[in-house]
Coordinates of C-alpha atoms in Angstrom, one line a residue:
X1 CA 49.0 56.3 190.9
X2 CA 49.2 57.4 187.1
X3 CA 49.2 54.6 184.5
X4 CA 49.0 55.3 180.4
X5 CA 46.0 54.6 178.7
X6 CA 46.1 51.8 176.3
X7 CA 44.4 51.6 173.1
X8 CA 43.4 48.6 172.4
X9 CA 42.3 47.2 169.3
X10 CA 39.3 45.2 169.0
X11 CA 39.8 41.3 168.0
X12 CA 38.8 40.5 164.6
X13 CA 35.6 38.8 164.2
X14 CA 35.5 35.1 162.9
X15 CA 33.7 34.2 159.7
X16 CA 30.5 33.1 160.8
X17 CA 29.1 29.8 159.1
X18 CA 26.2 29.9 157.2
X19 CA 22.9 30.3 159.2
X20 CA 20.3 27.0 159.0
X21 CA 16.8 27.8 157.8
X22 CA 14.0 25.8 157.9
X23 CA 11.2 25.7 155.5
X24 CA 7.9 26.0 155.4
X25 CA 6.4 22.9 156.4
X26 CA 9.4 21.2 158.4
X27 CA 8.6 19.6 161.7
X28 CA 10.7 21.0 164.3
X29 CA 11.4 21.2 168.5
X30 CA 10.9 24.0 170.1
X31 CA 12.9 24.6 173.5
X32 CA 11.6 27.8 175.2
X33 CA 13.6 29.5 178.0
X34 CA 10.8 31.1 179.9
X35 CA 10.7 30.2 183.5
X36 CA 8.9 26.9 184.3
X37 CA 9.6 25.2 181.0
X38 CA 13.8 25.3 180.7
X39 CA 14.5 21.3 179.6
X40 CA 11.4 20.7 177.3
X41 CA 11.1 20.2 173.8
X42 CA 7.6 21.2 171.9
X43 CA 6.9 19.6 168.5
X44 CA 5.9 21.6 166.0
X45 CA 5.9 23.3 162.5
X46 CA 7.3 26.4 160.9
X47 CA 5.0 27.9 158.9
X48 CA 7.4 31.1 158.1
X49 CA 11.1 32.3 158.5
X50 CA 12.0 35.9 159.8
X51 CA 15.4 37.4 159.0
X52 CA 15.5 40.1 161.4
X53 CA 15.5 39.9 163.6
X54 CA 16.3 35.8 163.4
X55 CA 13.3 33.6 164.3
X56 CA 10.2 31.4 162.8
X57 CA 6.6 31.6 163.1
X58 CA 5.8 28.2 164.1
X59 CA 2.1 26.1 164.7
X60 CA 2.3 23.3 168.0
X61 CA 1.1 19.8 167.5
X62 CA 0.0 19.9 170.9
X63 CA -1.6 23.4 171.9
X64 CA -4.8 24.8 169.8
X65 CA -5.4 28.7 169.5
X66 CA -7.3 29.8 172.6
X67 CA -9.8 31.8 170.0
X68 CA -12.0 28.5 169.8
X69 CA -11.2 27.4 166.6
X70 CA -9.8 24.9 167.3
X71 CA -6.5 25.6 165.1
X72 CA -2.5 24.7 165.9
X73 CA -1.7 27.7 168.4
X74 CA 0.7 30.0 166.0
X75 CA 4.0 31.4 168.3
X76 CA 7.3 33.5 167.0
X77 CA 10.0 31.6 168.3
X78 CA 14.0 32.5 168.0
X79 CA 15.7 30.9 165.4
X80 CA 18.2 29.8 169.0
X81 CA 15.1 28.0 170.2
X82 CA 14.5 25.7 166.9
X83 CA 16.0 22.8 165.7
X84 CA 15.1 19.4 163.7
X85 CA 13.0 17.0 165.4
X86 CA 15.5 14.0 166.5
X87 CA 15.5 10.5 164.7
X88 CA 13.3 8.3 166.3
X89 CA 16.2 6.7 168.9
X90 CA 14.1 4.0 171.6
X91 CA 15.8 3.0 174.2
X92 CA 17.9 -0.5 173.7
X93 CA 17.7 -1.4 177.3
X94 CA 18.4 0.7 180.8
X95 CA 19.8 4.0 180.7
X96 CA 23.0 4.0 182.1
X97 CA 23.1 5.8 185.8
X98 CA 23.5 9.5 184.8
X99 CA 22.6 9.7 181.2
X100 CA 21.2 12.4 179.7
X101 CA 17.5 11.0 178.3
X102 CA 14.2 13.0 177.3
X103 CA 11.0 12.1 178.5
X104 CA 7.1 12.7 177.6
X105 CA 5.1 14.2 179.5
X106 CA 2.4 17.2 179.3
X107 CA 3.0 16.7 175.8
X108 CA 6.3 17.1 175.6
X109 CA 9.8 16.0 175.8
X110 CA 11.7 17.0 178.8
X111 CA 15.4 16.9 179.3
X112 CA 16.3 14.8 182.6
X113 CA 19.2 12.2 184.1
X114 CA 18.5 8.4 184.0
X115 CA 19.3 6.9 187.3
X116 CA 19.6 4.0 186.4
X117 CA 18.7 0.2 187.6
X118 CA 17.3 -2.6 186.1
X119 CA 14.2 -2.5 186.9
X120 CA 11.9 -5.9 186.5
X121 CA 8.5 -3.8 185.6
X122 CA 10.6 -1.9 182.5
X123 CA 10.2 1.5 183.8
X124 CA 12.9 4.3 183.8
X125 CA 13.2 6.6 186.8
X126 CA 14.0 9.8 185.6
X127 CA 15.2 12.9 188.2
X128 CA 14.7 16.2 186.8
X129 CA 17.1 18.8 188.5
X130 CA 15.3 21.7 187.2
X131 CA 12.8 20.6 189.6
X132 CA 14.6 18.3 191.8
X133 CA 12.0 15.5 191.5
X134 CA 12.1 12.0 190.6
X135 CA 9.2 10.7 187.9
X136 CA 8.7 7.0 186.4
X137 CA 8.2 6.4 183.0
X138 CA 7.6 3.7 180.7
X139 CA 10.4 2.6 178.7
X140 CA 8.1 4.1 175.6
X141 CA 8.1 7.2 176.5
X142 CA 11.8 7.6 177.2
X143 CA 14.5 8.7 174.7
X144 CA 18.7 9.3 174.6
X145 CA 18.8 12.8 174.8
X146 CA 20.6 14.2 171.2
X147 CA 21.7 17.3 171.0
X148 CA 22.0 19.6 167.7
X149 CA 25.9 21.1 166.9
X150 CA 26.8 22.1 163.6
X151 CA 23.6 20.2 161.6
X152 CA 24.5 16.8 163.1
X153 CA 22.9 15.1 165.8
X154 CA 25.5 13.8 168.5
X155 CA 24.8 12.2 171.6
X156 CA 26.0 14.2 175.1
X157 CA 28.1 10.5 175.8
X158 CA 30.6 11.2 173.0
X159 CA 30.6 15.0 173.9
X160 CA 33.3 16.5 176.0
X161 CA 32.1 18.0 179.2
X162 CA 33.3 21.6 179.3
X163 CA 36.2 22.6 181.0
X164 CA 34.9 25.8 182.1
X165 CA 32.4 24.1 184.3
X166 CA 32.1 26.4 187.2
X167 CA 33.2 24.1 189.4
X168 CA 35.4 20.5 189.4
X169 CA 35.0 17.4 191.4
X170 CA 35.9 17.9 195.4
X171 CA 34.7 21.6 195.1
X172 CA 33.1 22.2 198.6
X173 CA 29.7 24.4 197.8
X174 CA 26.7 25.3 199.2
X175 CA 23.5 23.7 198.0
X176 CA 19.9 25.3 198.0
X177 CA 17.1 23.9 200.0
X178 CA 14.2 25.0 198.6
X179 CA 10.4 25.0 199.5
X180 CA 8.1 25.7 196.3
X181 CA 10.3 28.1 194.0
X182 CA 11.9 29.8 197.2
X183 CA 15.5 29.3 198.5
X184 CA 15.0 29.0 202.4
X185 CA 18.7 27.4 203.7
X186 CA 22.1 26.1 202.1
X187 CA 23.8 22.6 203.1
X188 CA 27.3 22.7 202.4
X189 CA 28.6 19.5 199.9
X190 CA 31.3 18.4 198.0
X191 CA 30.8 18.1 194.0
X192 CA 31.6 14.8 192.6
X193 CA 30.9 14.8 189.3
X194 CA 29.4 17.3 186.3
X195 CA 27.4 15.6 184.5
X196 CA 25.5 17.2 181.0
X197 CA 23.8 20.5 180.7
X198 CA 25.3 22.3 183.8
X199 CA 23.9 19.2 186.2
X200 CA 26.2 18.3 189.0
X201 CA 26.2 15.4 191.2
X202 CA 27.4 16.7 195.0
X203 CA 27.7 14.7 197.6
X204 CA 26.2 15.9 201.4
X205 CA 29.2 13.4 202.9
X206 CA 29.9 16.2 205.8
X207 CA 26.9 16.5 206.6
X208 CA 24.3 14.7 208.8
X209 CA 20.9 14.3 209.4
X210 CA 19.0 15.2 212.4
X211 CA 18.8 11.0 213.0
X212 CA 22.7 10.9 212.6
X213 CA 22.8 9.1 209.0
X214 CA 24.1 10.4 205.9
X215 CA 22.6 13.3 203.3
X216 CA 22.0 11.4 200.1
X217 CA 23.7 12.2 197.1
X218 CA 21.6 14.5 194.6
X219 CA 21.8 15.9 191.0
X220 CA 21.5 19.8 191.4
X221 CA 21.0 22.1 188.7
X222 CA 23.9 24.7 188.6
X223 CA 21.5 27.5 189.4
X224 CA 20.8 25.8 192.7
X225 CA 24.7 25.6 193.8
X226 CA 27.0 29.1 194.9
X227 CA 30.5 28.3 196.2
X228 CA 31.0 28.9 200.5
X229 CA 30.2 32.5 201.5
X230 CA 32.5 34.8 203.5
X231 CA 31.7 33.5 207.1
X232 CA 29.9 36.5 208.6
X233 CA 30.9 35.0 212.1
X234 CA 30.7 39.2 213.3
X235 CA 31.1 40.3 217.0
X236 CA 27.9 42.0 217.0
X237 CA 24.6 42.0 214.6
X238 CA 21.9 44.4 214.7
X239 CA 18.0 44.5 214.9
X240 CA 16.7 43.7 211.3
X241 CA 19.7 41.9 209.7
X242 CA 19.2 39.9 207.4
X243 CA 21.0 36.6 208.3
X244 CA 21.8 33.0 208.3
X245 CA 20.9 30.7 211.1
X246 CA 22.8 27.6 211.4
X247 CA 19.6 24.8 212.7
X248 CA 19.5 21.2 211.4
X249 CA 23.0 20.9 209.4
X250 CA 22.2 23.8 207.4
X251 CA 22.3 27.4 207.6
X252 CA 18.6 29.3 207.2
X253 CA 17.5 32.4 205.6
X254 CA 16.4 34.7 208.3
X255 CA 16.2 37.8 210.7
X256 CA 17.9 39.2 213.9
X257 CA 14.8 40.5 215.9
X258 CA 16.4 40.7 219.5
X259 CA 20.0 41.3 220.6
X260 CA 20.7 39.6 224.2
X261 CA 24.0 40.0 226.8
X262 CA 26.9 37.7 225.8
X263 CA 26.4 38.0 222.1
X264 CA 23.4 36.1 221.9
X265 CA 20.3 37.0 219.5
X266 CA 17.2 36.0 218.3
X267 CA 16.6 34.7 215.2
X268 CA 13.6 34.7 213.3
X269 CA 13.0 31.8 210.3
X270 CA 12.3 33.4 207.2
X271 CA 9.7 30.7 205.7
X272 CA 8.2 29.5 209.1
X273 CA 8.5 32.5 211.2
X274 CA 9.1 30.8 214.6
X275 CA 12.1 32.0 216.9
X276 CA 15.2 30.8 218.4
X277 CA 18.1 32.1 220.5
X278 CA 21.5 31.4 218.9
X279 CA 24.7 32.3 220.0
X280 CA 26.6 34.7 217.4
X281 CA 28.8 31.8 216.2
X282 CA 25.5 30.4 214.9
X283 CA 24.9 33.3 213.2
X284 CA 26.3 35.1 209.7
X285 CA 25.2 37.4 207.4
X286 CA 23.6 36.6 204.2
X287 CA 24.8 37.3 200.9
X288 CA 23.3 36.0 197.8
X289 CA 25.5 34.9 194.9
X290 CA 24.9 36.9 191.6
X291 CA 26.4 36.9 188.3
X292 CA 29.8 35.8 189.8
X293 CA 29.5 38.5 192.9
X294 CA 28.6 38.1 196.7
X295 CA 26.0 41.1 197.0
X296 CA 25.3 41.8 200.4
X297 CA 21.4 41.2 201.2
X298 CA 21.2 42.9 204.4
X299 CA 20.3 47.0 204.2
X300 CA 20.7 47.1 207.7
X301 CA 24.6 47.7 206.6
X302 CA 26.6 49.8 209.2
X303 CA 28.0 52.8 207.2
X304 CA 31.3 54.5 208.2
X305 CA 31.2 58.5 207.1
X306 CA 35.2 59.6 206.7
X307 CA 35.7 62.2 208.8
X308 CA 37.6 65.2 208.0
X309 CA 41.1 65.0 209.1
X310 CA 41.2 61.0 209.7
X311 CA 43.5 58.8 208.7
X312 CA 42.5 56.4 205.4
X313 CA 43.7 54.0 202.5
X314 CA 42.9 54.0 199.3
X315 CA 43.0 51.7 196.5
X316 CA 43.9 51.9 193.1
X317 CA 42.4 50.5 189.5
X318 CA 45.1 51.6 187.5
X319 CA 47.4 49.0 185.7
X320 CA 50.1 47.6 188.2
X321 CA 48.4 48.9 191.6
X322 CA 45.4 46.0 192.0
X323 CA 46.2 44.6 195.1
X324 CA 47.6 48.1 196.9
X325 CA 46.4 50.4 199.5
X326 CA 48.3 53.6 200.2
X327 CA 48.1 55.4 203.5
X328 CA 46.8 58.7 203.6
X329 CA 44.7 61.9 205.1
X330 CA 40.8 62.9 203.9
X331 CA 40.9 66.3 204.0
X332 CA 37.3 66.9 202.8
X333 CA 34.4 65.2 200.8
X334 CA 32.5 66.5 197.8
X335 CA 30.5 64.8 195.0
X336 CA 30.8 61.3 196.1
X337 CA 34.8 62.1 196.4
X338 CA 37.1 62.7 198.8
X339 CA 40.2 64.5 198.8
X340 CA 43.2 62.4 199.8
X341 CA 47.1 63.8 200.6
X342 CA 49.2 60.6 201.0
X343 CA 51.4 60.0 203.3
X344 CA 54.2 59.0 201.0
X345 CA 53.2 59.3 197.5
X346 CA 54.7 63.1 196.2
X347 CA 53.3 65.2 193.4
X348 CA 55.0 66.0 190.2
X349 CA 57.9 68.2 192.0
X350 CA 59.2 65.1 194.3
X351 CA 58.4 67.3 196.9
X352 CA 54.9 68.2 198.0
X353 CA 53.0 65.0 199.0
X354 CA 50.3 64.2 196.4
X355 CA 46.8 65.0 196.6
X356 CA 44.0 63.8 194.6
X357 CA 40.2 63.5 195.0
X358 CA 39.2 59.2 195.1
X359 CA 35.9 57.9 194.6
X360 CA 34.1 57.0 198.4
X361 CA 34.3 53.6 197.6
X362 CA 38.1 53.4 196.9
X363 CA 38.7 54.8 200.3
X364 CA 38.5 52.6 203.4
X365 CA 39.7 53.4 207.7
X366 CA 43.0 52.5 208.3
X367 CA 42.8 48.5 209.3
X368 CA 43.3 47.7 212.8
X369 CA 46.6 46.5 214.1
X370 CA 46.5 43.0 214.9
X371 CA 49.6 42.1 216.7
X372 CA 50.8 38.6 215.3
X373 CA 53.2 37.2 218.2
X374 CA 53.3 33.8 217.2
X375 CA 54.7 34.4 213.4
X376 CA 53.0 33.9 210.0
X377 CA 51.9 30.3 208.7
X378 CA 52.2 29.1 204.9
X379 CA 49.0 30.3 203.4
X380 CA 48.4 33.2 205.7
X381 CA 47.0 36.4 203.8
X382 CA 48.7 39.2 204.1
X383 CA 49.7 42.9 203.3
X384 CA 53.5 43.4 202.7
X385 CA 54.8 46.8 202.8
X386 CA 56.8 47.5 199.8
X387 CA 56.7 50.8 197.4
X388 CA 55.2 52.7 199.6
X389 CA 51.6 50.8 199.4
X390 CA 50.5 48.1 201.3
X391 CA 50.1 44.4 198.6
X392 CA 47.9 42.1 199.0
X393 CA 49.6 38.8 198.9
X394 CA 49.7 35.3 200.7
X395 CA 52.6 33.6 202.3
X396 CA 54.3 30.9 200.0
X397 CA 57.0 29.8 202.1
X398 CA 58.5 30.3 205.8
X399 CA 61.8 30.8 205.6
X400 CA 62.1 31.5 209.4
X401 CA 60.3 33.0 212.2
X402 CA 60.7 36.5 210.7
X403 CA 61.4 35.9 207.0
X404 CA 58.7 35.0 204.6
X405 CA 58.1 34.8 201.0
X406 CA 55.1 36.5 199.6
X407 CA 53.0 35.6 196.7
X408 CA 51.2 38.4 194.8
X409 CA 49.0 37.2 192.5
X410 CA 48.1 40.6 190.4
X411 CA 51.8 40.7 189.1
X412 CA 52.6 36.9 190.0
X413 CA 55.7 37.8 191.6
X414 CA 56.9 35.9 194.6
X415 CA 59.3 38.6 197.1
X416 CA 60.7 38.2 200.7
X417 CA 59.3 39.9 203.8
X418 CA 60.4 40.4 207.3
X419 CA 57.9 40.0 209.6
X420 CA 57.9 44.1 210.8
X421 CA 56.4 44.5 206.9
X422 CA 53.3 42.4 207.0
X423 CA 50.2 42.4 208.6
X424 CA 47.6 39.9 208.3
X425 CA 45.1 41.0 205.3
X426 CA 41.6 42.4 206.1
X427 CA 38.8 43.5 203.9
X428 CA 36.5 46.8 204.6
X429 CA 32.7 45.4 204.2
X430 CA 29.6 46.7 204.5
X431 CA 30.9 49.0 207.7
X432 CA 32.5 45.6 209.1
X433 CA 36.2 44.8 209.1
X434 CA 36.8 41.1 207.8
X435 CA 39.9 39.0 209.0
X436 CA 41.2 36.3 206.6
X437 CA 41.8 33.1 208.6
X438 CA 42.8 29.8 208.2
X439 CA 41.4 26.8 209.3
X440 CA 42.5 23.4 209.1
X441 CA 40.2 21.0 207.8
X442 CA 41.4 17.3 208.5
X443 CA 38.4 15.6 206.7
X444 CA 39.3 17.2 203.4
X445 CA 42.1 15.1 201.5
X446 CA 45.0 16.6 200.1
X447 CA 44.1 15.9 196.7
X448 CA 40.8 17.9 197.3
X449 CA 42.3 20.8 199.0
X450 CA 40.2 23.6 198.1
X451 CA 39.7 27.1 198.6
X452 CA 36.1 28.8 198.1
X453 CA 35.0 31.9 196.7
X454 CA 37.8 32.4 194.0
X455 CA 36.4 35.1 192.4
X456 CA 34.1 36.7 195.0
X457 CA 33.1 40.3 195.3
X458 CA 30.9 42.3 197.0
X459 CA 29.2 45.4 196.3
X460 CA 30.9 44.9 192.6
X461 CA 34.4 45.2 194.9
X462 CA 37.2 42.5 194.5
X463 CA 37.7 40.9 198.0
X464 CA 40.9 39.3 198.6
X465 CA 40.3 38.0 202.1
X466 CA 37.6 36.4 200.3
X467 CA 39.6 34.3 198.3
X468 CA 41.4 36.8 195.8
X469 CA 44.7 34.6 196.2
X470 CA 43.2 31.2 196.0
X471 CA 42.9 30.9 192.6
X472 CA 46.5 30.4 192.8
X473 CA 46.8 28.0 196.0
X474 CA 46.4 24.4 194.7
X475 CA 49.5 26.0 192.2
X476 CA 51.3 27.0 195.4
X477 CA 50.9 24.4 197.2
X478 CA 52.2 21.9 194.3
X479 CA 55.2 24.5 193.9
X480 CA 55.7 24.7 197.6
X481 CA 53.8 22.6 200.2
X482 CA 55.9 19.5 200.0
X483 CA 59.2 21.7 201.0
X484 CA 57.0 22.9 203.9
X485 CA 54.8 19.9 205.0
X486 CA 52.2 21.8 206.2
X487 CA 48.6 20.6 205.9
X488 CA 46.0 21.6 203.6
X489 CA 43.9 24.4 205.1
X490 CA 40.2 26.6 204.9
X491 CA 39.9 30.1 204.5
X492 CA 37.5 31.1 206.3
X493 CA 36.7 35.1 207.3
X494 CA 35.9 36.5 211.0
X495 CA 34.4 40.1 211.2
X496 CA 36.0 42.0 214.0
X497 CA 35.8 45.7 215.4

């Protein structure tokens, strides 16, 4: 469980270009980042630079001092926030459907997406995904969007959409509702295009209205989209968890405030706060998508306290063990540590089994053994048994009813298995084992096979159930699915006991 420490030496730092610096006296934008006015652009003027840290005093064209006389209201604004006022650009006709366009309003310019249409009075309809709300304009007050790189002006049509967009067309996400500023349920779509300034268009095509027609299509800021959660389809919620209801097509922030026979409960909306029975496979709990991690909402998490004497597993961050759990005995707790003895791993003589004090949350209960009696399917996550650990991987091939190949994506090796050294993979959260499983999904092409929740984590914990391997499953299923046939699948997760 030992690995050497590498020193590694830092990257040398690019020649940064020389800064721009405005003078005195030169008209300007200003685009603040304070909540409530992300997209807009403020004319005004600088009326002094500041070199440290970078930034401009600057006077508003539109907004007097609230002193009552009556002067340009004076503001320090980053130098990031400041650029040249675009050339005047009017529109030559309709904005193309999508296009990135400015328009005025409350005395400013506000970044929004044309959708297009000739219309016979002249006016633009602008949507605003910041918002989500559609506004008319007159052609007049309507400009291409222009965007400042490098002291040119270029225009977002000749720009390159990032590849790093978080996600690519025929992503399935989940897509806020929201009443006022507040989030109250997620409708699951499909993203069919990116489109400027982290603006996707997603498409509610699998999902349907209460009347039976088709969700819309919408432009949703990126800030309003998360991939799919783990399914927190669990056999049994408590009293005060915080959960999601699925009602109406969507799934809806709320409570658990009564637990019924037959794993039935009552759930409790969050924004209206009426009440309705739902059976459990109605029911998961919610997680909230933060800084690229699934952070369990609920406090009502069951907590497991590892007894003296029981039987555990325990993971490793050291270099070449992500992915591993080795089997072992707690043999007491201290300091937010527990002393270990593995069951296989030996000390430094070869002979006495190795002992060494792991942080709680490395340590987890042994998993349960679920007996597999119809064999493994491409796809499957697993745990193979190999160096005396148990590796996460996923099956990339079937090579009989008791011989598989294994995937492992932390050292992308590929190794066969029997089938007496795998298990199916499960993940330790919040108190709650979690089954990886697989779901066909028939409506989903092949083309647009996907798998949610690549990088998701919990509690700051790397989940492979949750999608650890699917980073690497279009790749496997282009290197192997057309030897095996099989169809595109869903991973989904199932809590169990």
């Amino acid at each position: 469980m030992r690995s050497p420490r590498l020193r590694r030496q830092q990257p040398a730092a690019a020649a940064p270009s020389a800064p721009e610096v405005f003078r005195d006296g030169d008209l300007v934008e200003v685009l603040p980042e304070e909540p409530g006015y992300r997209g807009a652009h403020f004319a005004a003027a600088v009326t002094r630079f500041h070199p440290k840290p970078r930034g401009y005093t600057v006077v508003y064209d539109a907004f007097v001092d609230s002193d009552g006389s009556s002067l340009p209201l004076p503001e320090v604004a980053p130098a990031c926030q400041v650029r040249p006022r675009p050339p005047e650009t009017p529109l030559r006709g309709p904005p193309a459907e999508h296009a990135a366009v400015d328009a005025f309003r409350g005395d400013a310019w506000w970044l929004g997406v044309a959708l297009g249409g000739d219309r016979a009075d002249g006016r633009v309809a602008v949507y605003f995904p910041e918002t989500r709300k559609v506004m008319e304009f007159d052609a007049a007050n309507v400009r291409p969007h222009l965007e400042w790189v490098a002291g040119e002006w270029l225009s977002p049509e000749n720009m390159e959409i990032s590849k790093t967009m978080t996600y690519t067309k025929g992503t399935q996400v989940e897509v806020a509702k929201l009443e006022g500023n507040s989030v109250v349920a997620w409708f699951s779509a499909a993203v069919e295009k990116a489109i400027w300034k982290n603006n996707f268009v997603v498409d509610y095509n699998c999902t349907k209205s209460e009347d039976g027609s088709a969700l819309p299509k919408e432009i949703v800021d990126l800030k309003h989209i998360r991939p799919c959660p783990p399914h927190a389809s669990a056999v049994s919620f408590c009293i005060n968890d915080e959960v999601e209801g699925f009602q109406g097509n969507g799934w809806w922030l709320g409570v658990i405030t009564e637990v019924h026979p037959g794993f039935r409960y009552t759930f409790k909306l969050a924004h209206l706060g009426n009440e309705v029975q739902l059976d459990q496979k109605a029911l998961r709990l919610r997680y909230d998508w933060t800084h690229g991690q699934w952070q369990q909402v609920s406090q009502n998490v069951l907590t497991t306290k590892i007894a003296e004497g029981s039987k555990v597993e325990v993971s490793s961050n050291d270099e070449g063990f992500h992915g591993s759990w080795f089997q072992g005995t707690a043999l007491k707790s201290f300091d937010n540590k527990i002393l270990v003895e593995y069951d296989t791993l030996k000390a430094d003589d070869e002979t006495t089994p190795l002992k060494e004090a792991i942080e709680v949350q490395q340590v987890r209960p042994c998993p349960p053994d679920i007996p597999v009696t119809s064999g493994f399917n491409f796809l499957d996550e697993v745990d193979a048994h190999w160096n005396d650990g148990w590796w996460a991987g996923v099956i990339s091939k079937v090579i009989s009813d008791q011989r598989y190949m294994v995937y492992f994506k932390s050292s992308q090796e590929e190794m066969e298995f029997g089938h007496e050294q795998l298990r199916p993979h499960c993940d330790w959260v919040g108190g709650r084992w979690m089954q990886a499983s697989l779901d066909r999904l028939p409506c989903i092409a092949m083309k647009d096979m996907f798998f949610c929740n690549a990088n998701a984590h919990v509690h700051g914990i790397p989940l492979a159930g949750f999608g650890g391997m699917r980073d690497k499953a279009e790749e496997l299923h282009a290197h192997f699915g057309a030897e095996t046939g099989v169809a595109p699948k869903r991973v989904s997760s199932n809590f169990i006991l």
